[in-house]
Amino acid sequence: MDSVTPVTDVEIRPAGPHDADAVLAVVSAAFGADDAARGAQVADLWAEVRSGDLLLAERVAVLVGEVVGHVGISHCWVDARRELVDAGMLSPLSVAPAHQGRGIGTALVAAAIDAARGVGRPALFLEGSPAYYGARGFEPGARHGFEPPSLRVPAPALQVVLLGERPDWLSGRVVYPDVWWRHDSTGLRDPDLAEVEKALGIT
């Protein structure tokens, strides 16, 4: 009978330079499970983020010495009427396909929230499933007056965790770094966009 290793046996720790290749392999595998080209695209994006000044923090999940999960946090901004506010963006979140369904993603999300709070960000944003991330501390960005960076990001998919008391003036459009646009990784495109909008009840 096969056994499943519980998440309690997985170590969540900061990623180091020696983890770079393993991180990119996990990102590529996770996002490329159904589309290898998409996996390579996200891995290339993250390699560029790590090589510049956009990286805020990253965490890895390690099981018996092997990196099996990863989460990254990079700079993004809120274009508020009063000022441009430096915030954090959780992306990508990756778990190796063979280790999914064990709570590793949940543990990485929690670690990312703690890391974003630790580097002094006022809020942590992401694009993702309202059901998945809503159960892990996130809430709709629109609830606090935040707007997606593109019309191709369905409004319910823009999620946020506030990491402190939000000033009344802190609202506006979320702005992604150029690297996300260069890799065409902001929002979705049809037919995927239409399918997600249908699932979210957006007509």
JSON list of C-alpha atoms in Angstrom, two decimals:
[
{"chain": "A", "resi": 1, "resn": "MET", "atom": "CA", "xyz": [0.00, 0.00, 0.00]},
{"chain": "A", "resi": 2, "resn": "ASP", "atom": "CA", "xyz": [1.38, 3.40, -1.02]},
{"chain": "A", "resi": 3, "resn": "SER", "atom": "CA", "xyz": [1.92, 5.93, 1.74]},
{"chain": "A", "resi": 4, "resn": "VAL", "atom": "CA", "xyz": [1.51, 9.69, 1.44]},
{"chain": "A", "resi": 5, "resn": "THR", "atom": "CA", "xyz": [4.01, 11.82, 3.30]},
{"chain": "A", "resi": 6, "resn": "PRO", "atom": "CA", "xyz": [2.12, 14.43, 5.36]},
{"chain": "A", "resi": 7, "resn": "VAL", "atom": "CA", "xyz": [2.98, 18.10, 5.10]},
{"chain": "A", "resi": 8, "resn": "THR", "atom": "CA", "xyz": [4.33, 17.98, 8.66]},
{"chain": "A", "resi": 9, "resn": "ASP", "atom": "CA", "xyz": [7.41, 16.24, 7.22]},
{"chain": "A", "resi": 10, "resn": "VAL", "atom": "CA", "xyz": [8.02, 19.09, 4.77]},
{"chain": "A", "resi": 11, "resn": "GLU", "atom": "CA", "xyz": [10.38, 21.91, 5.74]},
{"chain": "A", "resi": 12, "resn": "ILE", "atom": "CA", "xyz": [9.47, 25.43, 4.59]},
{"chain": "A", "resi": 13, "resn": "ARG", "atom": "CA", "xyz": [12.55, 27.65, 4.47]},
{"chain": "A", "resi": 14, "resn": "PRO", "atom": "CA", "xyz": [13.97, 30.67, 2.62]},
{"chain": "A", "resi": 15, "resn": "ALA", "atom": "CA", "xyz": [15.35, 29.83, -0.80]},
{"chain": "A", "resi": 16, "resn": "GLY", "atom": "CA", "xyz": [19.08, 30.22, -1.28]},
{"chain": "A", "resi": 17, "resn": "PRO", "atom": "CA", "xyz": [21.27, 30.63, -4.38]},
{"chain": "A", "resi": 18, "resn": "HIS", "atom": "CA", "xyz": [21.96, 26.89, -4.34]},
{"chain": "A", "resi": 19, "resn": "ASP", "atom": "CA", "xyz": [18.23, 26.25, -4.83]},
{"chain": "A", "resi": 20, "resn": "ALA", "atom": "CA", "xyz": [17.98, 28.17, -8.12]},
{"chain": "A", "resi": 21, "resn": "ASP", "atom": "CA", "xyz": [17.99, 25.21, -10.51]},
{"chain": "A", "resi": 22, "resn": "ALA", "atom": "CA", "xyz": [15.65, 23.14, -8.36]},
{"chain": "A", "resi": 23, "resn": "VAL", "atom": "CA", "xyz": [13.22, 26.07, -8.03]},
{"chain": "A", "resi": 24, "resn": "LEU", "atom": "CA", "xyz": [13.05, 26.59, -11.78]},
{"chain": "A", "resi": 25, "resn": "ALA", "atom": "CA", "xyz": [12.52, 22.85, -12.30]},
{"chain": "A", "resi": 26, "resn": "VAL", "atom": "CA", "xyz": [9.59, 22.82, -9.86]},
{"chain": "A", "resi": 27, "resn": "VAL", "atom": "CA", "xyz": [8.06, 25.95, -11.41]},
{"chain": "A", "resi": 28, "resn": "SER", "atom": "CA", "xyz": [8.37, 24.49, -14.89]},
{"chain": "A", "resi": 29, "resn": "ALA", "atom": "CA", "xyz": [6.88, 21.15, -13.86]},
{"chain": "A", "resi": 30, "resn": "ALA", "atom": "CA", "xyz": [3.98, 22.68, -11.93]},
{"chain": "A", "resi": 31, "resn": "PHE", "atom": "CA", "xyz": [2.92, 25.14, -14.61]},
{"chain": "A", "resi": 32, "resn": "GLY", "atom": "CA", "xyz": [3.81, 22.80, -17.45]},
{"chain": "A", "resi": 33, "resn": "ALA", "atom": "CA", "xyz": [1.79, 19.79, -16.32]},
{"chain": "A", "resi": 34, "resn": "ASP", "atom": "CA", "xyz": [-0.73, 20.40, -19.11]},
{"chain": "A", "resi": 35, "resn": "ASP", "atom": "CA", "xyz": [1.33, 22.72, -21.32]},
{"chain": "A", "resi": 36, "resn": "ALA", "atom": "CA", "xyz": [5.11, 22.45, -21.38]},
{"chain": "A", "resi": 37, "resn": "ALA", "atom": "CA", "xyz": [5.47, 25.79, -23.14]},
{"chain": "A", "resi": 38, "resn": "ARG", "atom": "CA", "xyz": [3.55, 27.51, -20.34]},
{"chain": "A", "resi": 39, "resn": "GLY", "atom": "CA", "xyz": [5.81, 25.91, -17.76]},
{"chain": "A", "resi": 40, "resn": "ALA", "atom": "CA", "xyz": [8.91, 27.17, -19.56]},
{"chain": "A", "resi": 41, "resn": "GLN", "atom": "CA", "xyz": [7.35, 30.64, -19.86]},
{"chain": "A", "resi": 42, "resn": "VAL", "atom": "CA", "xyz": [6.74, 30.97, -16.12]},
{"chain": "A", "resi": 43, "resn": "ALA", "atom": "CA", "xyz": [10.17, 29.55, -15.26]},
{"chain": "A", "resi": 44, "resn": "ASP", "atom": "CA", "xyz": [11.83, 32.08, -17.59]},
{"chain": "A", "resi": 45, "resn": "LEU", "atom": "CA", "xyz": [9.84, 34.89, -16.00]},
{"chain": "A", "resi": 46, "resn": "TRP", "atom": "CA", "xyz": [10.89, 33.87, -12.50]},
{"chain": "A", "resi": 47, "resn": "ALA", "atom": "CA", "xyz": [14.52, 33.52, -13.53]},
{"chain": "A", "resi": 48, "resn": "GLU", "atom": "CA", "xyz": [14.41, 37.12, -14.73]},
{"chain": "A", "resi": 49, "resn": "VAL", "atom": "CA", "xyz": [12.75, 38.31, -11.52]},
{"chain": "A", "resi": 50, "resn": "ARG", "atom": "CA", "xyz": [15.42, 36.60, -9.41]},
{"chain": "A", "resi": 51, "resn": "SER", "atom": "CA", "xyz": [18.24, 38.13, -11.45]},
{"chain": "A", "resi": 52, "resn": "GLY", "atom": "CA", "xyz": [17.09, 41.72, -10.94]},
{"chain": "A", "resi": 53, "resn": "ASP", "atom": "CA", "xyz": [15.90, 43.96, -8.13]},
{"chain": "A", "resi": 54, "resn": "LEU", "atom": "CA", "xyz": [12.25, 42.90, -8.07]},
{"chain": "A", "resi": 55, "resn": "LEU", "atom": "CA", "xyz": [12.58, 39.97, -5.66]},
{"chain": "A", "resi": 56, "resn": "LEU", "atom": "CA", "xyz": [11.23, 40.55, -2.15]},
{"chain": "A", "resi": 57, "resn": "ALA", "atom": "CA", "xyz": [11.31, 37.00, -0.80]},
{"chain": "A", "resi": 58, "resn": "GLU", "atom": "CA", "xyz": [10.98, 33.37, -1.80]},
{"chain": "A", "resi": 59, "resn": "ARG", "atom": "CA", "xyz": [10.36, 30.20, 0.12]},
{"chain": "A", "resi": 60, "resn": "VAL", "atom": "CA", "xyz": [10.86, 26.56, -0.77]},
{"chain": "A", "resi": 61, "resn": "ALA", "atom": "CA", "xyz": [9.26, 23.38, 0.50]},
{"chain": "A", "resi": 62, "resn": "VAL", "atom": "CA", "xyz": [11.82, 20.62, 1.06]},
{"chain": "A", "resi": 63, "resn": "LEU", "atom": "CA", "xyz": [11.06, 16.95, 1.50]},
{"chain": "A", "resi": 64, "resn": "VAL", "atom": "CA", "xyz": [13.92, 14.55, 2.30]},
{"chain": "A", "resi": 65, "resn": "GLY", "atom": "CA", "xyz": [16.42, 17.02, 0.86]},
{"chain": "A", "resi": 66, "resn": "GLU", "atom": "CA", "xyz": [14.45, 17.63, -2.35]},
{"chain": "A", "resi": 67, "resn": "VAL", "atom": "CA", "xyz": [12.78, 20.92, -3.29]},
{"chain": "A", "resi": 68, "resn": "VAL", "atom": "CA", "xyz": [9.16, 20.01, -4.00]},
{"chain": "A", "resi": 69, "resn": "GLY", "atom": "CA", "xyz": [7.49, 23.40, -3.79]},
{"chain": "A", "resi": 70, "resn": "HIS", "atom": "CA", "xyz": [8.20, 27.10, -4.15]},
{"chain": "A", "resi": 71, "resn": "VAL", "atom": "CA", "xyz": [6.55, 30.47, -3.71]},
{"chain": "A", "resi": 72, "resn": "GLY", "atom": "CA", "xyz": [7.88, 33.83, -4.80]},
{"chain": "A", "resi": 73, "resn": "ILE", "atom": "CA", "xyz": [7.09, 37.38, -3.75]},
{"chain": "A", "resi": 74, "resn": "SER", "atom": "CA", "xyz": [8.10, 40.33, -5.86]},
{"chain": "A", "resi": 75, "resn": "HIS", "atom": "CA", "xyz": [7.45, 44.06, -5.99]},
{"chain": "A", "resi": 76, "resn": "CYS", "atom": "CA", "xyz": [4.24, 45.46, -7.38]},
{"chain": "A", "resi": 77, "resn": "TRP", "atom": "CA", "xyz": [2.60, 48.81, -6.77]},
{"chain": "A", "resi": 78, "resn": "VAL", "atom": "CA", "xyz": [-0.76, 50.38, -6.02]},
{"chain": "A", "resi": 79, "resn": "ASP", "atom": "CA", "xyz": [-1.36, 53.52, -8.05]},
{"chain": "A", "resi": 80, "resn": "ALA", "atom": "CA", "xyz": [-3.33, 55.37, -5.37]},
{"chain": "A", "resi": 81, "resn": "ARG", "atom": "CA", "xyz": [-4.51, 58.94, -5.88]},
{"chain": "A", "resi": 82, "resn": "ARG", "atom": "CA", "xyz": [-2.28, 60.16, -3.06]},
{"chain": "A", "resi": 83, "resn": "GLU", "atom": "CA", "xyz": [0.94, 58.30, -3.91]},
{"chain": "A", "resi": 84, "resn": "LEU", "atom": "CA", "xyz": [2.45, 55.24, -5.54]},
{"chain": "A", "resi": 85, "resn": "VAL", "atom": "CA", "xyz": [2.61, 52.50, -2.91]},
{"chain": "A", "resi": 86, "resn": "ASP", "atom": "CA", "xyz": [5.12, 49.65, -2.99]},
{"chain": "A", "resi": 87, "resn": "ALA", "atom": "CA", "xyz": [3.33, 46.36, -2.28]},
{"chain": "A", "resi": 88, "resn": "GLY", "atom": "CA", "xyz": [3.99, 42.65, -2.72]},
{"chain": "A", "resi": 89, "resn": "MET", "atom": "CA", "xyz": [2.80, 40.14, -5.29]},
{"chain": "A", "resi": 90, "resn": "LEU", "atom": "CA", "xyz": [2.59, 36.40, -4.63]},
{"chain": "A", "resi": 91, "resn": "SER", "atom": "CA", "xyz": [3.51, 34.69, -7.89]},
{"chain": "A", "resi": 92, "resn": "PRO", "atom": "CA", "xyz": [4.34, 32.01, -8.78]},
{"chain": "A", "resi": 93, "resn": "LEU", "atom": "CA", "xyz": [3.11, 29.35, -6.35]},
{"chain": "A", "resi": 94, "resn": "SER", "atom": "CA", "xyz": [4.37, 25.95, -7.48]},
{"chain": "A", "resi": 95, "resn": "VAL", "atom": "CA", "xyz": [4.20, 22.41, -6.11]},
{"chain": "A", "resi": 96, "resn": "ALA", "atom": "CA", "xyz": [5.72, 19.49, -8.00]},
{"chain": "A", "resi": 97, "resn": "PRO", "atom": "CA", "xyz": [2.86, 17.47, -9.54]},
{"chain": "A", "resi": 98, "resn": "ALA", "atom": "CA", "xyz": [3.81, 14.28, -7.66]},
{"chain": "A", "resi": 99, "resn": "HIS", "atom": "CA", "xyz": [3.46, 16.12, -4.33]},
{"chain": "A", "resi": 100, "resn": "GLN", "atom": "CA", "xyz": [0.27, 18.09, -4.87]},
{"chain": "A", "resi": 101, "resn": "GLY", "atom": "CA", "xyz": [-2.77, 17.57, -2.66]},
{"chain": "A", "resi": 102, "resn": "ARG", "atom": "CA", "xyz": [-0.76, 17.26, 0.57]},
{"chain": "A", "resi": 103, "resn": "GLY", "atom": "CA", "xyz": [-1.14, 20.79, 1.91]},
{"chain": "A", "resi": 104, "resn": "ILE", "atom": "CA", "xyz": [2.24, 21.99, 0.67]},
{"chain": "A", "resi": 105, "resn": "GLY", "atom": "CA", "xyz": [0.68, 24.84, -1.29]},
{"chain": "A", "resi": 106, "resn": "THR", "atom": "CA", "xyz": [-1.25, 25.93, 1.79]},
{"chain": "A", "resi": 107, "resn": "ALA", "atom": "CA", "xyz": [1.94, 25.94, 3.87]},
{"chain": "A", "resi": 108, "resn": "LEU", "atom": "CA", "xyz": [3.75, 27.98, 1.22]},
{"chain": "A", "resi": 109, "resn": "VAL", "atom": "CA", "xyz": [0.94, 30.55, 1.04]},
{"chain": "A", "resi": 110, "resn": "ALA", "atom": "CA", "xyz": [1.11, 31.01, 4.82]},
{"chain": "A", "resi": 111, "resn": "ALA", "atom": "CA", "xyz": [4.89, 31.39, 4.62]},
{"chain": "A", "resi": 112, "resn": "ALA", "atom": "CA", "xyz": [4.52, 33.96, 1.84]},
{"chain": "A", "resi": 113, "resn": "ILE", "atom": "CA", "xyz": [2.12, 36.06, 3.91]},
{"chain": "A", "resi": 114, "resn": "ASP", "atom": "CA", "xyz": [4.55, 36.01, 6.83]},
{"chain": "A", "resi": 115, "resn": "ALA", "atom": "CA", "xyz": [7.45, 36.92, 4.54]},
{"chain": "A", "resi": 116, "resn": "ALA", "atom": "CA", "xyz": [5.57, 39.84, 2.98]},
{"chain": "A", "resi": 117, "resn": "ARG", "atom": "CA", "xyz": [4.70, 41.13, 6.43]},
{"chain": "A", "resi": 118, "resn": "GLY", "atom": "CA", "xyz": [8.34, 40.71, 7.44]},
{"chain": "A", "resi": 119, "resn": "VAL", "atom": "CA", "xyz": [9.62, 42.95, 4.63]},
{"chain": "A", "resi": 120, "resn": "GLY", "atom": "CA", "xyz": [7.13, 45.65, 5.51]},
{"chain": "A", "resi": 121, "resn": "ARG", "atom": "CA", "xyz": [4.67, 45.44, 2.64]},
{"chain": "A", "resi": 122, "resn": "PRO", "atom": "CA", "xyz": [1.22, 46.92, 3.40]},
{"chain": "A", "resi": 123, "resn": "ALA", "atom": "CA", "xyz": [-0.55, 44.36, 1.23]},
{"chain": "A", "resi": 124, "resn": "LEU", "atom": "CA", "xyz": [0.10, 41.15, -0.69]},
{"chain": "A", "resi": 125, "resn": "PHE", "atom": "CA", "xyz": [-1.69, 40.63, -4.01]},
{"chain": "A", "resi": 126, "resn": "LEU", "atom": "CA", "xyz": [-2.15, 37.73, -6.37]},
{"chain": "A", "resi": 127, "resn": "GLU", "atom": "CA", "xyz": [-4.20, 36.53, -9.32]},
{"chain": "A", "resi": 128, "resn": "GLY", "atom": "CA", "xyz": [-5.93, 33.27, -8.55]},
{"chain": "A", "resi": 129, "resn": "SER", "atom": "CA", "xyz": [-8.92, 31.20, -7.59]},
{"chain": "A", "resi": 130, "resn": "PRO", "atom": "CA", "xyz": [-11.16, 33.03, -5.09]},
{"chain": "A", "resi": 131, "resn": "ALA", "atom": "CA", "xyz": [-12.18, 29.68, -3.60]},
{"chain": "A", "resi": 132, "resn": "TYR", "atom": "CA", "xyz": [-8.62, 28.40, -3.10]},
{"chain": "A", "resi": 133, "resn": "TYR", "atom": "CA", "xyz": [-7.03, 31.59, -1.86]},
{"chain": "A", "resi": 134, "resn": "GLY", "atom": "CA", "xyz": [-10.12, 32.79, -0.01]},
{"chain": "A", "resi": 135, "resn": "ALA", "atom": "CA", "xyz": [-9.74, 29.76, 2.25]},
{"chain": "A", "resi": 136, "resn": "ARG", "atom": "CA", "xyz": [-6.12, 30.75, 2.91]},
{"chain": "A", "resi": 137, "resn": "GLY", "atom": "CA", "xyz": [-6.52, 34.31, 4.13]},
{"chain": "A", "resi": 138, "resn": "PHE", "atom": "CA", "xyz": [-7.05, 36.29, 0.93]},
{"chain": "A", "resi": 139, "resn": "GLU", "atom": "CA", "xyz": [-10.10, 38.36, 0.06]},
{"chain": "A", "resi": 140, "resn": "PRO", "atom": "CA", "xyz": [-11.31, 40.11, -3.10]},
{"chain": "A", "resi": 141, "resn": "GLY", "atom": "CA", "xyz": [-9.24, 43.17, -3.91]},
{"chain": "A", "resi": 142, "resn": "ALA", "atom": "CA", "xyz": [-12.38, 45.03, -5.01]},
{"chain": "A", "resi": 143, "resn": "ARG", "atom": "CA", "xyz": [-13.61, 44.92, -1.42]},
{"chain": "A", "resi": 144, "resn": "HIS", "atom": "CA", "xyz": [-10.91, 47.48, -0.59]},
{"chain": "A", "resi": 145, "resn": "GLY", "atom": "CA", "xyz": [-11.03, 49.49, -3.79]},
{"chain": "A", "resi": 146, "resn": "PHE", "atom": "CA", "xyz": [-8.18, 47.73, -5.60]},
{"chain": "A", "resi": 147, "resn": "GLU", "atom": "CA", "xyz": [-8.42, 47.31, -9.37]},
{"chain": "A", "resi": 148, "resn": "PRO", "atom": "CA", "xyz": [-6.74, 44.66, -11.54]},
{"chain": "A", "resi": 149, "resn": "PRO", "atom": "CA", "xyz": [-3.74, 45.65, -13.67]},
{"chain": "A", "resi": 150, "resn": "SER", "atom": "CA", "xyz": [-5.49, 44.53, -16.87]},
{"chain": "A", "resi": 151, "resn": "LEU", "atom": "CA", "xyz": [-9.00, 43.95, -18.18]},
{"chain": "A", "resi": 152, "resn": "ARG", "atom": "CA", "xyz": [-7.78, 40.39, -18.77]},
{"chain": "A", "resi": 153, "resn": "VAL", "atom": "CA", "xyz": [-7.66, 39.81, -15.01]},
{"chain": "A", "resi": 154, "resn": "PRO", "atom": "CA", "xyz": [-11.25, 39.03, -13.95]},
{"chain": "A", "resi": 155, "resn": "ALA", "atom": "CA", "xyz": [-12.03, 41.25, -10.96]},
{"chain": "A", "resi": 156, "resn": "PRO", "atom": "CA", "xyz": [-12.80, 38.31, -8.60]},
{"chain": "A", "resi": 157, "resn": "ALA", "atom": "CA", "xyz": [-9.37, 36.83, -9.38]},
{"chain": "A", "resi": 158, "resn": "LEU", "atom": "CA", "xyz": [-7.51, 39.83, -7.93]},
{"chain": "A", "resi": 159, "resn": "GLN", "atom": "CA", "xyz": [-7.00, 38.76, -4.32]},
{"chain": "A", "resi": 160, "resn": "VAL", "atom": "CA", "xyz": [-5.33, 40.59, -1.45]},
{"chain": "A", "resi": 161, "resn": "VAL", "atom": "CA", "xyz": [-4.18, 40.14, 2.13]},
{"chain": "A", "resi": 162, "resn": "LEU", "atom": "CA", "xyz": [-3.87, 43.39, 4.07]},
{"chain": "A", "resi": 163, "resn": "LEU", "atom": "CA", "xyz": [-0.80, 43.22, 6.29]},
{"chain": "A", "resi": 164, "resn": "GLY", "atom": "CA", "xyz": [-1.70, 46.10, 8.55]},
{"chain": "A", "resi": 165, "resn": "GLU", "atom": "CA", "xyz": [-4.34, 48.77, 8.95]},
{"chain": "A", "resi": 166, "resn": "ARG", "atom": "CA", "xyz": [-5.20, 50.17, 5.52]},
{"chain": "A", "resi": 167, "resn": "PRO", "atom": "CA", "xyz": [-5.35, 53.98, 5.27]},
{"chain": "A", "resi": 168, "resn": "ASP", "atom": "CA", "xyz": [-8.60, 55.20, 3.74]},
{"chain": "A", "resi": 169, "resn": "TRP", "atom": "CA", "xyz": [-6.72, 56.58, 0.74]},
{"chain": "A", "resi": 170, "resn": "LEU", "atom": "CA", "xyz": [-4.95, 53.30, -0.09]},
{"chain": "A", "resi": 171, "resn": "SER", "atom": "CA", "xyz": [-6.87, 52.02, -3.09]},
{"chain": "A", "resi": 172, "resn": "GLY", "atom": "CA", "xyz": [-6.46, 52.09, -6.85]},
{"chain": "A", "resi": 173, "resn": "ARG", "atom": "CA", "xyz": [-5.04, 50.06, -9.70]},
{"chain": "A", "resi": 174, "resn": "VAL", "atom": "CA", "xyz": [-2.43, 47.39, -9.03]},
{"chain": "A", "resi": 175, "resn": "VAL", "atom": "CA", "xyz": [0.63, 47.88, -11.26]},
{"chain": "A", "resi": 176, "resn": "TYR", "atom": "CA", "xyz": [2.80, 44.94, -12.28]},
{"chain": "A", "resi": 177, "resn": "PRO", "atom": "CA", "xyz": [6.51, 45.18, -13.15]},
{"chain": "A", "resi": 178, "resn": "ASP", "atom": "CA", "xyz": [7.48, 45.22, -16.83]},
{"chain": "A", "resi": 179, "resn": "VAL", "atom": "CA", "xyz": [8.75, 41.64, -16.67]},
{"chain": "A", "resi": 180, "resn": "TRP", "atom": "CA", "xyz": [5.21, 40.32, -16.32]},
{"chain": "A", "resi": 181, "resn": "TRP", "atom": "CA", "xyz": [4.21, 42.08, -19.53]},
{"chain": "A", "resi": 182, "resn": "ARG", "atom": "CA", "xyz": [7.33, 41.04, -21.43]},
{"chain": "A", "resi": 183, "resn": "HIS", "atom": "CA", "xyz": [6.50, 37.41, -20.67]},
{"chain": "A", "resi": 184, "resn": "ASP", "atom": "CA", "xyz": [2.78, 37.93, -21.39]},
{"chain": "A", "resi": 185, "resn": "SER", "atom": "CA", "xyz": [1.97, 36.67, -17.91]},
{"chain": "A", "resi": 186, "resn": "THR", "atom": "CA", "xyz": [-0.52, 39.30, -16.79]},
{"chain": "A", "resi": 187, "resn": "GLY", "atom": "CA", "xyz": [-4.04, 37.88, -16.70]},
{"chain": "A", "resi": 188, "resn": "LEU", "atom": "CA", "xyz": [-5.33, 35.38, -19.24]},
{"chain": "A", "resi": 189, "resn": "ARG", "atom": "CA", "xyz": [-6.11, 35.31, -22.93]},
{"chain": "A", "resi": 190, "resn": "ASP", "atom": "CA", "xyz": [-8.91, 33.61, -24.79]},
{"chain": "A", "resi": 191, "resn": "PRO", "atom": "CA", "xyz": [-10.00, 30.87, -24.78]},
{"chain": "A", "resi": 192, "resn": "ASP", "atom": "CA", "xyz": [-8.74, 30.47, -21.18]},
{"chain": "A", "resi": 193, "resn": "LEU", "atom": "CA", "xyz": [-10.04, 33.90, -20.20]},
{"chain": "A", "resi": 194, "resn": "ALA", "atom": "CA", "xyz": [-13.54, 33.14, -21.50]},
{"chain": "A", "resi": 195, "resn": "GLU", "atom": "CA", "xyz": [-13.61, 29.83, -19.64]},
{"chain": "A", "resi": 196, "resn": "VAL", "atom": "CA", "xyz": [-12.59, 31.42, -16.34]},
{"chain": "A", "resi": 197, "resn": "GLU", "atom": "CA", "xyz": [-15.10, 34.25, -16.75]},
{"chain": "A", "resi": 198, "resn": "LYS", "atom": "CA", "xyz": [-17.83, 31.69, -17.37]},
{"chain": "A", "resi": 199, "resn": "ALA", "atom": "CA", "xyz": [-16.81, 29.73, -14.26]},
{"chain": "A", "resi": 200, "resn": "LEU", "atom": "CA", "xyz": [-16.89, 32.94, -12.19]},
{"chain": "A", "resi": 201, "resn": "GLY", "atom": "CA", "xyz": [-20.29, 33.92, -13.56]},
{"chain": "A", "resi": 202, "resn": "ILE", "atom": "CA", "xyz": [-18.94, 36.91, -15.49]},
{"chain": "A", "resi": 203, "resn": "THR", "atom": "CA", "xyz": [-20.81, 37.64, -18.73]}
]
